[in-house]
PDB file of C-alpha atoms and ligand atoms in Angstrom:
ATOM      1  CA  UNK V  28     -13.990 -17.861   0.508  1.00 88.00           C
ATOM      2  CA  UNK V  29     -10.601 -16.353   1.238  1.00 96.00           C
ATOM      3  CA  UNK V  30     -10.312 -12.612   0.516  1.00 98.00           C
ATOM      4  CA  UNK V  31      -7.708 -10.001   1.411  1.00 98.00           C
ATOM      5  CA  UNK V  32      -9.266  -7.057   3.208  1.00 98.00           C
ATOM      6  CA  UNK V  33      -6.618  -6.118   5.761  1.00 97.00           C
ATOM      7  CA  UNK V  34      -2.934  -7.026   5.864  1.00 97.00           C
ATOM      8  CA  UNK V  35      -3.541  -8.823   9.184  1.00 95.00           C
ATOM      9  CA  UNK V  36      -5.552 -11.385   7.203  1.00 96.00           C
ATOM     10  CA  UNK V  37      -2.172 -12.775   6.120  1.00 98.00           C
ATOM     11  CA  UNK V  38       0.067 -14.565   8.611  1.00 97.00           C
ATOM     12  CA  UNK V  39       3.802 -13.843   8.759  1.00 96.00           C
ATOM     13  CA  UNK V  40       4.371 -17.234   7.101  1.00 97.00           C
ATOM     14  CA  UNK V  41       2.039 -16.271   4.269  1.00 98.00           C
ATOM     15  CA  UNK V  42       3.850 -12.950   3.774  1.00 98.00           C
ATOM     16  CA  UNK V  43       7.094 -14.927   3.455  1.00 97.00           C
ATOM     17  CA  UNK V  44       5.399 -17.311   1.022  1.00 98.00           C
ATOM     18  CA  UNK V  45       4.144 -14.413  -1.176  1.00 98.00           C
ATOM     19  CA  UNK V  46       7.590 -12.816  -1.182  1.00 98.00           C
ATOM     20  CA  UNK V  47       9.086 -16.191  -2.156  1.00 98.00           C
ATOM     21  CA  UNK V  48       6.651 -16.587  -5.072  1.00 98.00           C
ATOM     22  CA  UNK V  49       7.228 -12.980  -6.194  1.00 98.00           C
ATOM     23  CA  UNK V  50      11.005 -13.551  -6.183  1.00 98.00           C
ATOM     24  CA  UNK V  51      10.515 -16.707  -8.258  1.00 98.00           C
ATOM     25  CA  UNK V  52       8.289 -14.777 -10.706  1.00 98.00           C
ATOM     26  CA  UNK V  53      11.043 -12.158 -11.057  1.00 98.00           C
ATOM     27  CA  UNK V  54      13.592 -14.871 -11.873  1.00 98.00           C
ATOM     28  CA  UNK V  55      11.422 -17.163 -13.987  1.00 98.00           C
ATOM     29  CA  UNK V  56       8.473 -15.175 -15.423  1.00 97.00           C
ATOM     30  CA  UNK V  57       7.968 -17.763 -18.188  1.00 98.00           C
ATOM     31  CA  UNK V  58       6.967 -20.408 -15.605  1.00 98.00           C
ATOM     32  CA  UNK V  59       3.898 -18.338 -14.746  1.00 98.00           C
ATOM     33  CA  UNK V  60       2.793 -17.112 -18.163  1.00 98.00           C
ATOM     34  CA  UNK V  61      -0.174 -19.516 -18.361  1.00 98.00           C
ATOM     35  CA  UNK V  62      -0.946 -19.965 -14.660  1.00 98.00           C
ATOM     36  CA  UNK V  63      -4.270 -18.107 -14.836  1.00 98.00           C
ATOM     37  CA  UNK V  64      -5.320 -19.156 -18.337  1.00 98.00           C
ATOM     38  CA  UNK V  65      -9.112 -18.934 -18.643  1.00 98.00           C
ATOM     39  CA  UNK V  66      -9.463 -16.908 -15.435  1.00 98.00           C
ATOM     40  CA  UNK V  67     -10.854 -13.385 -15.184  1.00 98.00           C
ATOM     41  CA  UNK V  68      -9.954 -10.591 -12.799  1.00 98.00           C
ATOM     42  CA  UNK V  69     -12.530  -7.809 -12.337  1.00 98.00           C
ATOM     43  CA  UNK V  70     -11.053  -4.473 -11.315  1.00 98.00           C
ATOM     44  CA  UNK V  71     -13.731  -2.265  -9.723  1.00 97.00           C
ATOM     45  CA  UNK V  72     -12.243   1.146  -9.018  1.00 96.00           C
ATOM     46  CA  UNK V  73     -14.550   3.791  -7.614  1.00 94.00           C
ATOM     47  CA  UNK V  74     -11.670   6.153  -6.795  1.00 93.00           C
ATOM     48  CA  UNK V  75      -8.782   7.404  -8.962  1.00 92.00           C
ATOM     49  CA  UNK V  76      -5.843   5.058  -9.486  1.00 93.00           C
ATOM     50  CA  UNK V  77      -2.977   4.595 -11.903  1.00 95.00           C
ATOM     51  CA  UNK V  78      -0.520   2.148 -10.335  1.00 96.00           C
ATOM     52  CA  UNK V  79      -2.829  -0.065  -8.334  1.00 97.00           C
ATOM     53  CA  UNK V  80      -5.341  -0.755 -11.101  1.00 97.00           C
ATOM     54  CA  UNK V  81      -2.815  -1.063 -13.897  1.00 97.00           C
ATOM     55  CA  UNK V  82      -0.509  -3.269 -11.849  1.00 98.00           C
ATOM     56  CA  UNK V  83      -3.405  -5.610 -11.022  1.00 98.00           C
ATOM     57  CA  UNK V  84      -4.328  -5.737 -14.700  1.00 98.00           C
ATOM     58  CA  UNK V  85      -0.715  -6.184 -15.872  1.00 98.00           C
ATOM     59  CA  UNK V  86      -0.320  -8.892 -13.201  1.00 98.00           C
ATOM     60  CA  UNK V  87      -3.340 -10.824 -14.505  1.00 98.00           C
ATOM     61  CA  UNK V  88      -2.211 -10.513 -18.138  1.00 98.00           C
ATOM     62  CA  UNK V  89       1.271 -11.729 -17.239  1.00 98.00           C
ATOM     63  CA  UNK V  90      -0.316 -14.752 -15.577  1.00 98.00           C
ATOM     64  CA  UNK V  91      -2.131 -15.524 -18.841  1.00 98.00           C
ATOM     65  CA  UNK V  92      -5.532 -14.413 -17.539  1.00 98.00           C
ATOM     66  CA  UNK V  93      -8.019 -11.763 -18.648  1.00 98.00           C
ATOM     67  CA  UNK V  94      -9.396  -8.585 -17.133  1.00 98.00           C
ATOM     68  CA  UNK V  95     -12.841  -6.967 -16.835  1.00 97.00           C
ATOM     69  CA  UNK V  96     -12.804  -3.404 -15.624  1.00 94.00           C
ATOM     70  CA  UNK V  97     -15.061  -0.760 -14.093  1.00 90.00           C
ATOM     71  CA  UNK V  98     -13.442   2.601 -13.541  1.00 84.00           C
ATOM     72  CA  UNK V  99     -15.250   5.376 -11.724  1.00 74.00           C
ATOM     73  CA  UNK V 100     -18.787   4.977 -10.457  1.00 69.00           C
ATOM     74  CA  UNK V 101     -20.093   7.244 -13.239  1.00 74.00           C
ATOM     75  CA  UNK V 102     -20.057   4.539 -15.924  1.00 71.00           C
ATOM     76  CA  UNK V 103     -21.443   1.643 -13.886  1.00 77.00           C
ATOM     77  CA  UNK V 104     -24.756   0.902 -12.156  1.00 79.00           C
ATOM     78  CA  UNK V 105     -23.294   2.391  -8.971  1.00 78.00           C
ATOM     79  CA  UNK V 106     -24.286   5.733 -10.530  1.00 73.00           C
ATOM     80  CA  UNK V 107     -27.895   4.449 -10.513  1.00 78.00           C
ATOM     81  CA  UNK V 108     -27.672   3.728  -6.804  1.00 83.00           C
ATOM     82  CA  UNK V 109     -26.607   0.069  -6.801  1.00 90.00           C
ATOM     83  CA  UNK V 110     -25.121  -1.094  -3.500  1.00 94.00           C
ATOM     84  CA  UNK V 111     -21.639  -2.551  -3.061  1.00 96.00           C
ATOM     85  CA  UNK V 112     -23.283  -5.817  -1.983  1.00 97.00           C
ATOM     86  CA  UNK V 113     -25.331  -6.140  -5.188  1.00 97.00           C
ATOM     87  CA  UNK V 114     -22.359  -5.115  -7.327  1.00 96.00           C
ATOM     88  CA  UNK V 115     -20.250  -7.834  -5.681  1.00 97.00           C
ATOM     89  CA  UNK V 116     -22.949 -10.492  -6.240  1.00 98.00           C
ATOM     90  CA  UNK V 117     -23.252  -9.445  -9.876  1.00 97.00           C
ATOM     91  CA  UNK V 118     -19.542  -9.420 -10.637  1.00 97.00           C
ATOM     92  CA  UNK V 119     -19.239 -12.885  -9.051  1.00 98.00           C
ATOM     93  CA  UNK V 120     -21.292 -14.164 -12.001  1.00 98.00           C
ATOM     94  CA  UNK V 121     -18.708 -12.958 -14.524  1.00 98.00           C
ATOM     95  CA  UNK V 122     -15.259 -13.063 -12.941  1.00 98.00           C
ATOM     96  CA  UNK V 123     -13.077 -15.355 -10.801  1.00 98.00           C
ATOM     97  CA  UNK V 124     -11.556 -12.703  -8.537  1.00 98.00           C
ATOM     98  CA  UNK V 125     -12.206  -9.029  -7.732  1.00 98.00           C
ATOM     99  CA  UNK V 126      -9.839  -6.162  -6.913  1.00 98.00           C
ATOM    100  CA  UNK V 127     -11.850  -3.229  -5.556  1.00 98.00           C
ATOM    101  CA  UNK V 128     -11.047   0.351  -4.569  1.00 97.00           C
ATOM    102  CA  UNK V 129     -13.737   2.416  -2.884  1.00 96.00           C
ATOM    103  CA  UNK V 130     -13.875   5.765  -1.045  1.00 94.00           C
ATOM    104  CA  UNK V 131     -15.752   4.266   1.928  1.00 95.00           C
ATOM    105  CA  UNK V 132     -13.942   2.531   4.767  1.00 96.00           C
ATOM    106  CA  UNK V 133     -15.231  -1.038   5.038  1.00 97.00           C
ATOM    107  CA  UNK V 134     -16.548  -1.247   1.463  1.00 97.00           C
ATOM    108  CA  UNK V 135     -14.200  -4.100   0.526  1.00 98.00           C
ATOM    109  CA  UNK V 136     -15.384  -6.108   3.521  1.00 98.00           C
ATOM    110  CA  UNK V 137     -19.011  -5.636   2.468  1.00 98.00           C
ATOM    111  CA  UNK V 138     -18.061  -6.794  -1.039  1.00 98.00           C
ATOM    112  CA  UNK V 139     -16.256  -9.860   0.341  1.00 98.00           C
ATOM    113  CA  UNK V 140     -19.246 -10.771   2.509  1.00 98.00           C
ATOM    114  CA  UNK V 141     -21.486 -10.772  -0.550  1.00 98.00           C
ATOM    115  CA  UNK V 142     -19.263 -12.101  -3.316  1.00 98.00           C
ATOM    116  CA  UNK V 143     -18.846 -15.781  -4.069  1.00 98.00           C
ATOM    117  CA  UNK V 144     -15.308 -15.176  -5.360  1.00 98.00           C
ATOM    118  CA  UNK V 145     -12.217 -13.748  -3.593  1.00 98.00           C
ATOM    119  CA  UNK V 146     -12.154  -9.976  -3.094  1.00 98.00           C
ATOM    120  CA  UNK V 147      -8.928  -8.014  -2.793  1.00 98.00           C
ATOM    121  CA  UNK V 148      -9.093  -4.634  -1.097  1.00 98.00           C
ATOM    122  CA  UNK V 149      -7.273  -2.166  -3.342  1.00 98.00           C
ATOM    123  CA  UNK V 150      -7.861   0.674  -0.861  1.00 97.00           C
ATOM    124  CA  UNK V 151     -10.953   1.485   1.238  1.00 97.00           C
ATOM    125  CA  UNK V 152     -11.147   5.178   2.083  1.00 95.00           C
ATOM    126  CA  UNK V 153      -8.626   6.242   4.712  1.00 94.00           C
ATOM    127  CA  UNK V 154      -8.604   2.767   6.264  1.00 94.00           C
ATOM    128  CA  UNK V 155      -6.170   0.361   4.639  1.00 95.00           C
ATOM    129  CA  UNK V 156      -4.417  -0.712   1.458  1.00 98.00           C
ATOM    130  CA  UNK V 157      -2.966  -4.189   1.942  1.00 98.00           C
ATOM    131  CA  UNK V 158      -1.605  -4.742  -1.574  1.00 98.00           C
ATOM    132  CA  UNK V 159       0.430  -1.538  -1.412  1.00 98.00           C
ATOM    133  CA  UNK V 160       1.890  -3.045   1.752  1.00 98.00           C
ATOM    134  CA  UNK V 161       2.819  -6.176  -0.180  1.00 98.00           C
ATOM    135  CA  UNK V 162       4.681  -3.946  -2.665  1.00 98.00           C
ATOM    136  CA  UNK V 163       6.336  -2.105   0.223  1.00 98.00           C
ATOM    137  CA  UNK V 164       7.393  -5.333   1.944  1.00 98.00           C
ATOM    138  CA  UNK V 165       8.959  -6.771  -1.206  1.00 98.00           C
ATOM    139  CA  UNK V 166      10.832  -3.490  -1.681  1.00 98.00           C
ATOM    140  CA  UNK V 167      12.182  -3.558   1.875  1.00 98.00           C
ATOM    141  CA  UNK V 168      13.090  -7.231   1.479  1.00 98.00           C
ATOM    142  CA  UNK V 169      14.962  -6.619  -1.777  1.00 98.00           C
ATOM    143  CA  UNK V 170      16.749  -3.553  -0.420  1.00 98.00           C
ATOM    144  CA  UNK V 171      17.536  -4.703   3.110  1.00 98.00           C
ATOM    145  CA  UNK V 172      17.213  -8.495   2.986  1.00 97.00           C
ATOM    146  CA  UNK V 173      15.231  -8.611   6.248  1.00 97.00           C
ATOM    147  CA  UNK V 174      12.524  -6.862   8.286  1.00 97.00           C
ATOM    148  CA  UNK V 175      13.978  -7.126  11.783  1.00 96.00           C
ATOM    149  CA  UNK V 176      15.799  -4.346  13.638  1.00 97.00           C
ATOM    150  CA  UNK V 177      14.860  -1.520  11.276  1.00 98.00           C
ATOM    151  CA  UNK V 178      14.079   2.063  12.224  1.00 98.00           C
ATOM    152  CA  UNK V 179      11.247   3.111   9.967  1.00 98.00           C
ATOM    153  CA  UNK V 180      10.188   6.743   9.594  1.00 98.00           C
ATOM    154  CA  UNK V 181       6.746   7.620   8.236  1.00 98.00           C
ATOM    155  CA  UNK V 182       6.398  11.227   7.141  1.00 98.00           C
ATOM    156  CA  UNK V 183       3.445  13.359   6.060  1.00 98.00           C
ATOM    157  CA  UNK V 184      -0.234  12.487   6.291  1.00 98.00           C
ATOM    158  CA  UNK V 185      -0.278   9.662   8.813  1.00 98.00           C
ATOM    159  CA  UNK V 186      -3.940  10.309   9.642  1.00 97.00           C
ATOM    160  CA  UNK V 187      -5.554   9.637   6.282  1.00 96.00           C
ATOM    161  CA  UNK V 188      -2.696   7.715   4.615  1.00 97.00           C
ATOM    162  CA  UNK V 189      -4.085   4.194   4.360  1.00 97.00           C
ATOM    163  CA  UNK V 190      -0.792   2.800   3.069  1.00 98.00           C
ATOM    164  CA  UNK V 191       0.839   3.940   6.318  1.00 98.00           C
ATOM    165  CA  UNK V 192      -1.754   2.177   8.455  1.00 97.00           C
ATOM    166  CA  UNK V 193      -1.331  -1.108   6.616  1.00 97.00           C
ATOM    167  CA  UNK V 194       2.471  -1.036   6.538  1.00 98.00           C
ATOM    168  CA  UNK V 195       2.711  -0.243  10.258  1.00 98.00           C
ATOM    169  CA  UNK V 196       0.386  -3.160  10.883  1.00 96.00           C
ATOM    170  CA  UNK V 197       2.520  -5.514   8.814  1.00 97.00           C
ATOM    171  CA  UNK V 198       5.882  -4.425  10.224  1.00 97.00           C
ATOM    172  CA  UNK V 199       4.617  -4.684  13.800  1.00 95.00           C
ATOM    173  CA  UNK V 200       5.142  -8.447  13.628  1.00 93.00           C
ATOM    174  CA  UNK V 201       8.897  -8.267  13.241  1.00 95.00           C
ATOM    175  CA  UNK V 202      11.338  -7.965  16.090  1.00 94.00           C
ATOM    176  CA  UNK V 203      13.427  -4.927  16.891  1.00 95.00           C
ATOM    177  CA  UNK V 204      11.303  -2.606  14.725  1.00 96.00           C
ATOM    178  CA  UNK V 205      11.221   1.047  15.798  1.00 97.00           C
ATOM    179  CA  UNK V 206       8.840   3.621  14.333  1.00 98.00           C
ATOM    180  CA  UNK V 207       9.406   7.354  13.965  1.00 98.00           C
ATOM    181  CA  UNK V 208       6.123   9.089  13.166  1.00 98.00           C
ATOM    182  CA  UNK V 209       6.766  12.456  11.537  1.00 98.00           C
ATOM    183  CA  UNK V 210       3.704  14.607  10.864  1.00 98.00           C
ATOM    184  CA  UNK V 211       2.022  17.901  11.623  1.00 97.00           C
ATOM    185  CA  UNK V 212      -0.104  17.808  14.777  1.00 96.00           C
ATOM    186  CA  UNK V 213      -3.348  17.609  12.729  1.00 96.00           C
ATOM    187  CA  UNK V 214      -2.190  14.623  10.683  1.00 97.00           C
ATOM    188  CA  UNK V 215      -0.927  12.307  13.427  1.00 97.00           C
ATOM    189  CA  UNK V 216      -1.432   8.543  13.248  1.00 98.00           C
ATOM    190  CA  UNK V 217      -5.022   7.708  14.354  1.00 97.00           C
ATOM    191  CA  UNK V 218      -5.282   6.331  17.867  1.00 96.00           C
ATOM    192  CA  UNK V 219      -6.976   3.142  16.630  1.00 95.00           C
ATOM    193  CA  UNK V 220      -3.827   2.244  14.671  1.00 95.00           C
ATOM    194  CA  UNK V 221      -1.666   3.066  17.694  1.00 95.00           C
ATOM    195  CA  UNK V 222      -3.836   1.022  20.047  1.00 94.00           C
ATOM    196  CA  UNK V 223      -4.253  -2.002  17.777  1.00 91.00           C
ATOM    197  CA  UNK V 224      -0.600  -2.242  16.795  1.00 94.00           C
ATOM    198  CA  UNK V 225       2.039  -0.082  18.453  1.00 95.00           C
ATOM    199  CA  UNK V 226       0.613  -0.187  21.978  1.00 94.00           C
ATOM    200  CA  UNK V 227      -0.713  -3.749  21.761  1.00 92.00           C
ATOM    201  CA  UNK V 228       2.697  -5.151  20.795  1.00 92.00           C
ATOM    202  CA  UNK V 229       4.649  -2.686  22.991  1.00 94.00           C
ATOM    203  CA  UNK V 230       6.565  -1.382  19.998  1.00 95.00           C
ATOM    204  CA  UNK V 231       8.904   1.542  20.498  1.00 96.00           C
ATOM    205  CA  UNK V 232       7.798   4.671  18.645  1.00 97.00           C
ATOM    206  CA  UNK V 233       8.333   8.400  18.764  1.00 97.00           C
ATOM    207  CA  UNK V 234       6.089  11.126  17.367  1.00 98.00           C
ATOM    208  CA  UNK V 235       7.740  14.267  16.081  1.00 98.00           C
ATOM    209  CA  UNK V 236       7.237  17.147  13.685  1.00 98.00           C
ATOM    210  CA  UNK V 237      10.972  17.307  12.889  1.00 97.00           C
ATOM    211  CA  UNK V 238      11.988  15.390   9.747  1.00 98.00           C
ATOM    212  CA  UNK V 239      15.608  16.540   9.724  1.00 97.00           C
ATOM    213  CA  UNK V 240      16.087  15.729  13.392  1.00 97.00           C
ATOM    214  CA  UNK V 241      14.835  12.189  12.802  1.00 98.00           C
ATOM    215  CA  UNK V 242      16.823  11.616   9.613  1.00 98.00           C
ATOM    216  CA  UNK V 243      20.150  10.236  10.976  1.00 98.00           C
ATOM    217  CA  UNK V 244      18.420   7.340  12.785  1.00 98.00           C
ATOM    218  CA  UNK V 245      16.358   6.088   9.845  1.00 98.00           C
ATOM    219  CA  UNK V 246      16.870   2.915   7.791  1.00 98.00           C
ATOM    220  CA  UNK V 247      13.643   3.510   5.865  1.00 98.00           C
ATOM    221  CA  UNK V 248      11.923   6.832   5.160  1.00 98.00           C
ATOM    222  CA  UNK V 249       8.345   6.417   3.926  1.00 98.00           C
ATOM    223  CA  UNK V 250       7.109   9.741   2.524  1.00 98.00           C
ATOM    224  CA  UNK V 251       3.391  10.280   1.859  1.00 98.00           C
ATOM    225  CA  UNK V 252       1.098  12.658   0.026  1.00 96.00           C
ATOM    226  CA  UNK V 253      -1.299  14.816   2.029  1.00 96.00           C
ATOM    227  CA  UNK V 254      -4.611  13.152   1.164  1.00 95.00           C
ATOM    228  CA  UNK V 255      -6.567  16.098  -0.217  1.00 95.00           C
ATOM    229  CA  UNK V 256      -9.651  14.018  -1.008  1.00 93.00           C
ATOM    230  CA  UNK V 257     -10.174  13.129   2.666  1.00 93.00           C
ATOM    231  CA  UNK V 258     -10.089  16.699   3.996  1.00 94.00           C
ATOM    232  CA  UNK V 259     -13.267  18.422   5.062  1.00 89.00           C
ATOM    233  CA  UNK V 260     -12.055  21.827   3.951  1.00 93.00           C
ATOM    234  CA  UNK V 261      -9.653  23.023   1.285  1.00 95.00           C
ATOM    235  CA  UNK V 262      -8.085  25.663   3.547  1.00 95.00           C
ATOM    236  CA  UNK V 263      -6.656  23.036   5.908  1.00 93.00           C
ATOM    237  CA  UNK V 264      -5.314  21.070   2.958  1.00 95.00           C
ATOM    238  CA  UNK V 265      -3.590  24.145   1.487  1.00 95.00           C
ATOM    239  CA  UNK V 266      -2.059  24.979   4.848  1.00 95.00           C
ATOM    240  CA  UNK V 267      -0.699  21.470   5.429  1.00 95.00           C
ATOM    241  CA  UNK V 268       0.152  20.129   1.980  1.00 94.00           C
ATOM    242  CA  UNK V 269       3.745  21.384   1.791  1.00 91.00           C
ATOM    243  CA  UNK V 270       4.758  20.781   5.407  1.00 94.00           C
ATOM    244  CA  UNK V 271       7.389  18.233   4.339  1.00 97.00           C
ATOM    245  CA  UNK V 272       9.301  18.416   1.103  1.00 97.00           C
ATOM    246  CA  UNK V 273      12.274  16.080   0.877  1.00 98.00           C
ATOM    247  CA  UNK V 274      15.206  17.848  -0.819  1.00 98.00           C
ATOM    248  CA  UNK V 275      18.844  16.728  -1.241  1.00 97.00           C
ATOM    249  CA  UNK V 276      19.797  19.162   1.506  1.00 97.00           C
ATOM    250  CA  UNK V 277      17.594  17.353   4.032  1.00 97.00           C
ATOM    251  CA  UNK V 278      19.389  14.090   3.245  1.00 98.00           C
ATOM    252  CA  UNK V 279      22.781  15.466   4.349  1.00 97.00           C
ATOM    253  CA  UNK V 280      22.670  13.558   7.632  1.00 96.00           C
ATOM    254  CA  UNK V 281      20.857  10.483   6.328  1.00 98.00           C
ATOM    255  CA  UNK V 282      22.425   7.016   6.292  1.00 98.00           C
ATOM    256  CA  UNK V 283      24.178   5.977   3.084  1.00 98.00           C
ATOM    257  CA  UNK V 284      21.905   2.963   2.814  1.00 98.00           C
ATOM    258  CA  UNK V 285      18.668   4.790   3.676  1.00 98.00           C
ATOM    259  CA  UNK V 286      15.762   3.418   1.627  1.00 98.00           C
ATOM    260  CA  UNK V 287      13.447   6.272   0.527  1.00 98.00           C
ATOM    261  CA  UNK V 288       9.935   5.041  -0.202  1.00 98.00           C
ATOM    262  CA  UNK V 289       6.654   6.636  -1.313  1.00 98.00           C
ATOM    263  CA  UNK V 290       3.507   4.787  -2.423  1.00 98.00           C
ATOM    264  CA  UNK V 291       3.006   7.480  -5.128  1.00 98.00           C
ATOM    265  CA  UNK V 292       1.429   9.541  -6.579  1.00 97.00           C
ATOM    266  CA  UNK V 293       3.894  12.228  -5.537  1.00 97.00           C
ATOM    267  CA  UNK V 294       2.641  15.797  -5.559  1.00 95.00           C
ATOM    268  CA  UNK V 295       5.400  17.850  -3.983  1.00 93.00           C
ATOM    269  CA  UNK V 296       6.736  15.677  -1.153  1.00 97.00           C
ATOM    270  CA  UNK V 297       9.954  14.554  -2.805  1.00 98.00           C
ATOM    271  CA  UNK V 298      12.017  16.835  -4.982  1.00 98.00           C
ATOM    272  CA  UNK V 299      12.567  15.292  -8.434  1.00 98.00           C
ATOM    273  CA  UNK V 300      16.271  15.949  -7.945  1.00 97.00           C
ATOM    274  CA  UNK V 301      16.270  12.975  -5.545  1.00 98.00           C
ATOM    275  CA  UNK V 302      14.992  10.559  -8.182  1.00 98.00           C
ATOM    276  CA  UNK V 303      18.501   9.641  -9.339  1.00 97.00           C
ATOM    277  CA  UNK V 304      19.838   9.207  -5.806  1.00 98.00           C
ATOM    278  CA  UNK V 305      20.568   5.460  -5.337  1.00 98.00           C
ATOM    279  CA  UNK V 306      18.548   5.624  -2.119  1.00 98.00           C
ATOM    280  CA  UNK V 307      15.331   6.513  -3.991  1.00 98.00           C
ATOM    281  CA  UNK V 308      13.236   3.339  -4.102  1.00 98.00           C
ATOM    282  CA  UNK V 309       9.764   4.629  -5.018  1.00 98.00           C
ATOM    283  CA  UNK V 310       9.807   3.541  -8.644  1.00 98.00           C
ATOM    284  CA  UNK V 311      11.119   0.135  -7.583  1.00 98.00           C
ATOM    285  CA  UNK V 312       8.039  -0.082  -5.335  1.00 98.00           C
ATOM    286  CA  UNK V 313       5.835   0.366  -8.413  1.00 98.00           C
ATOM    287  CA  UNK V 314       7.361  -2.641 -10.150  1.00 98.00           C
ATOM    288  CA  UNK V 315       7.442  -4.744  -6.999  1.00 98.00           C
ATOM    289  CA  UNK V 316       3.705  -4.113  -6.653  1.00 98.00           C
ATOM    290  CA  UNK V 317       3.045  -5.989  -9.873  1.00 98.00           C
ATOM    291  CA  UNK V 318       5.034  -9.046  -8.760  1.00 98.00           C
ATOM    292  CA  UNK V 319       3.343  -9.205  -5.361  1.00 98.00           C
ATOM    293  CA  UNK V 320      -0.098  -8.820  -6.936  1.00 98.00           C
ATOM    294  CA  UNK V 321       0.746 -11.714  -9.264  1.00 98.00           C
ATOM    295  CA  UNK V 322       1.713 -13.832  -6.255  1.00 98.00           C
ATOM    296  CA  UNK V 323      -1.465 -12.821  -4.412  1.00 98.00           C
ATOM    297  CA  UNK V 324      -3.804 -13.548  -7.340  1.00 98.00           C
ATOM    298  CA  UNK V 325      -2.198 -16.995  -7.710  1.00 98.00           C
ATOM    299  CA  UNK V 326      -2.604 -17.740  -4.008  1.00 98.00           C
ATOM    300  CA  UNK V 327      -6.229 -16.638  -3.704  1.00 98.00           C
ATOM    301  CA  UNK V 328      -7.329 -18.391  -6.913  1.00 98.00           C
ATOM    302  CA  UNK V 329      -5.600 -21.598  -5.804  1.00 97.00           C
ATOM    303  CA  UNK V 330      -7.281 -21.474  -2.397  1.00 97.00           C
ATOM    304  CA  UNK V 331     -10.663 -20.764  -4.033  1.00 96.00           C
ATOM    305  CA  UNK V 332     -10.379 -24.026  -5.991  1.00 91.00           C
ATOM    306  CA  UNK V 333     -10.046 -26.316  -2.981  1.00 81.00           C
TER     307      UNK V 333
HETATM  308  C1  NCD T  29      -1.867   5.374  -2.449  1.00 89.30           C
HETATM  309  C2  NCD T  29      -3.353   5.209  -2.147  1.00 89.30           C
HETATM  310  O1  NCD T  29      -4.171   5.113  -3.071  1.00 89.30           O
HETATM  311  O2  NCD T  29      -3.652   5.151  -0.967  1.00 89.30           O
HETATM  312  N1  NCD T  29      -1.591   5.214  -3.806  1.00 89.30           N
HETATM  313  C3  NCD T  29      -1.321   3.967  -4.285  1.00 89.30           C
HETATM  314  O3  NCD T  29      -2.159   3.108  -4.299  1.00 89.30           O
HETATM  315  N2  NCD T  29      -0.082   3.703  -4.682  1.00 89.30           N
HETATM  316  C4  NCD T  29      -1.281   6.601  -1.876  1.00 89.30           C
HETATM  317  C5  NCD T  29      -1.898   7.928  -2.223  1.00 89.30           C
HETATM  318  O4  NCD T  29      -2.879   8.004  -2.956  1.00 89.30           O
HETATM  319  O5  NCD T  29      -1.374   8.928  -1.735  1.00 89.30           O
END
């Protein structure tokens, strides 16, 4: 049974295919309005979410399907001590596909190994978040038209930011990509991500603490929230949370066609005065996420049938 746990589960050709379907959905939504008639998506979210869960649910409704939902462990049998494996087996009896978010790294893989229906990882702890990457890729594609030869800056919490790990993984396949990793010392990209992607594919990257110094070279700037929920103590979080705040002043030396991204939610990382700047793409990312999740649900359900 085909699931999506990590973005590397999808080949470059499949990423192109999903982008192609999403673009067709954008142009001809009516063609897809009954594609998932009679099918059910179960959203199992054991961590807070607004965009990811609602975009999965909106995606399924727009495909003509239905949704079953568990939000927060407190209202499900997880609160009684049920394992992820048993939950996955149970939900397989009711639904056709699962989207799951869980605070533990690897939880989606455990679910996929026990479910008899496709499982989509909607975020597993600080590990990865492949469907946010699909949203990010469609945004880059629509803004830039290609993935090659881009200088991509990631700024903020690169240690715990799962969306960063997945997007770096995905972009590593394209040629001429350069990464600028901007973070405080304590929140640097984990060495496993560096070793499995940047070093393995000999990709050029620099690590810096200086956002303004990096700005002029960037085609994409991917801001992130400091992931409070993954910190072991509140003091460290309070010390680090406002290290980078993007203000209009900091964009003075940025390219005119810079694409400013953020997976959201934003806390304080981007001043609201940037929201009307034509380079701000973070709300476009939100919408693109729905189209890519529609394309993904279609693909996985189709593959499950054969
Ligand atoms: C991200 C996540 O959950 O990892 N949010 C999202 O899904 N758009 C980013 C974050 O929470 O900071």
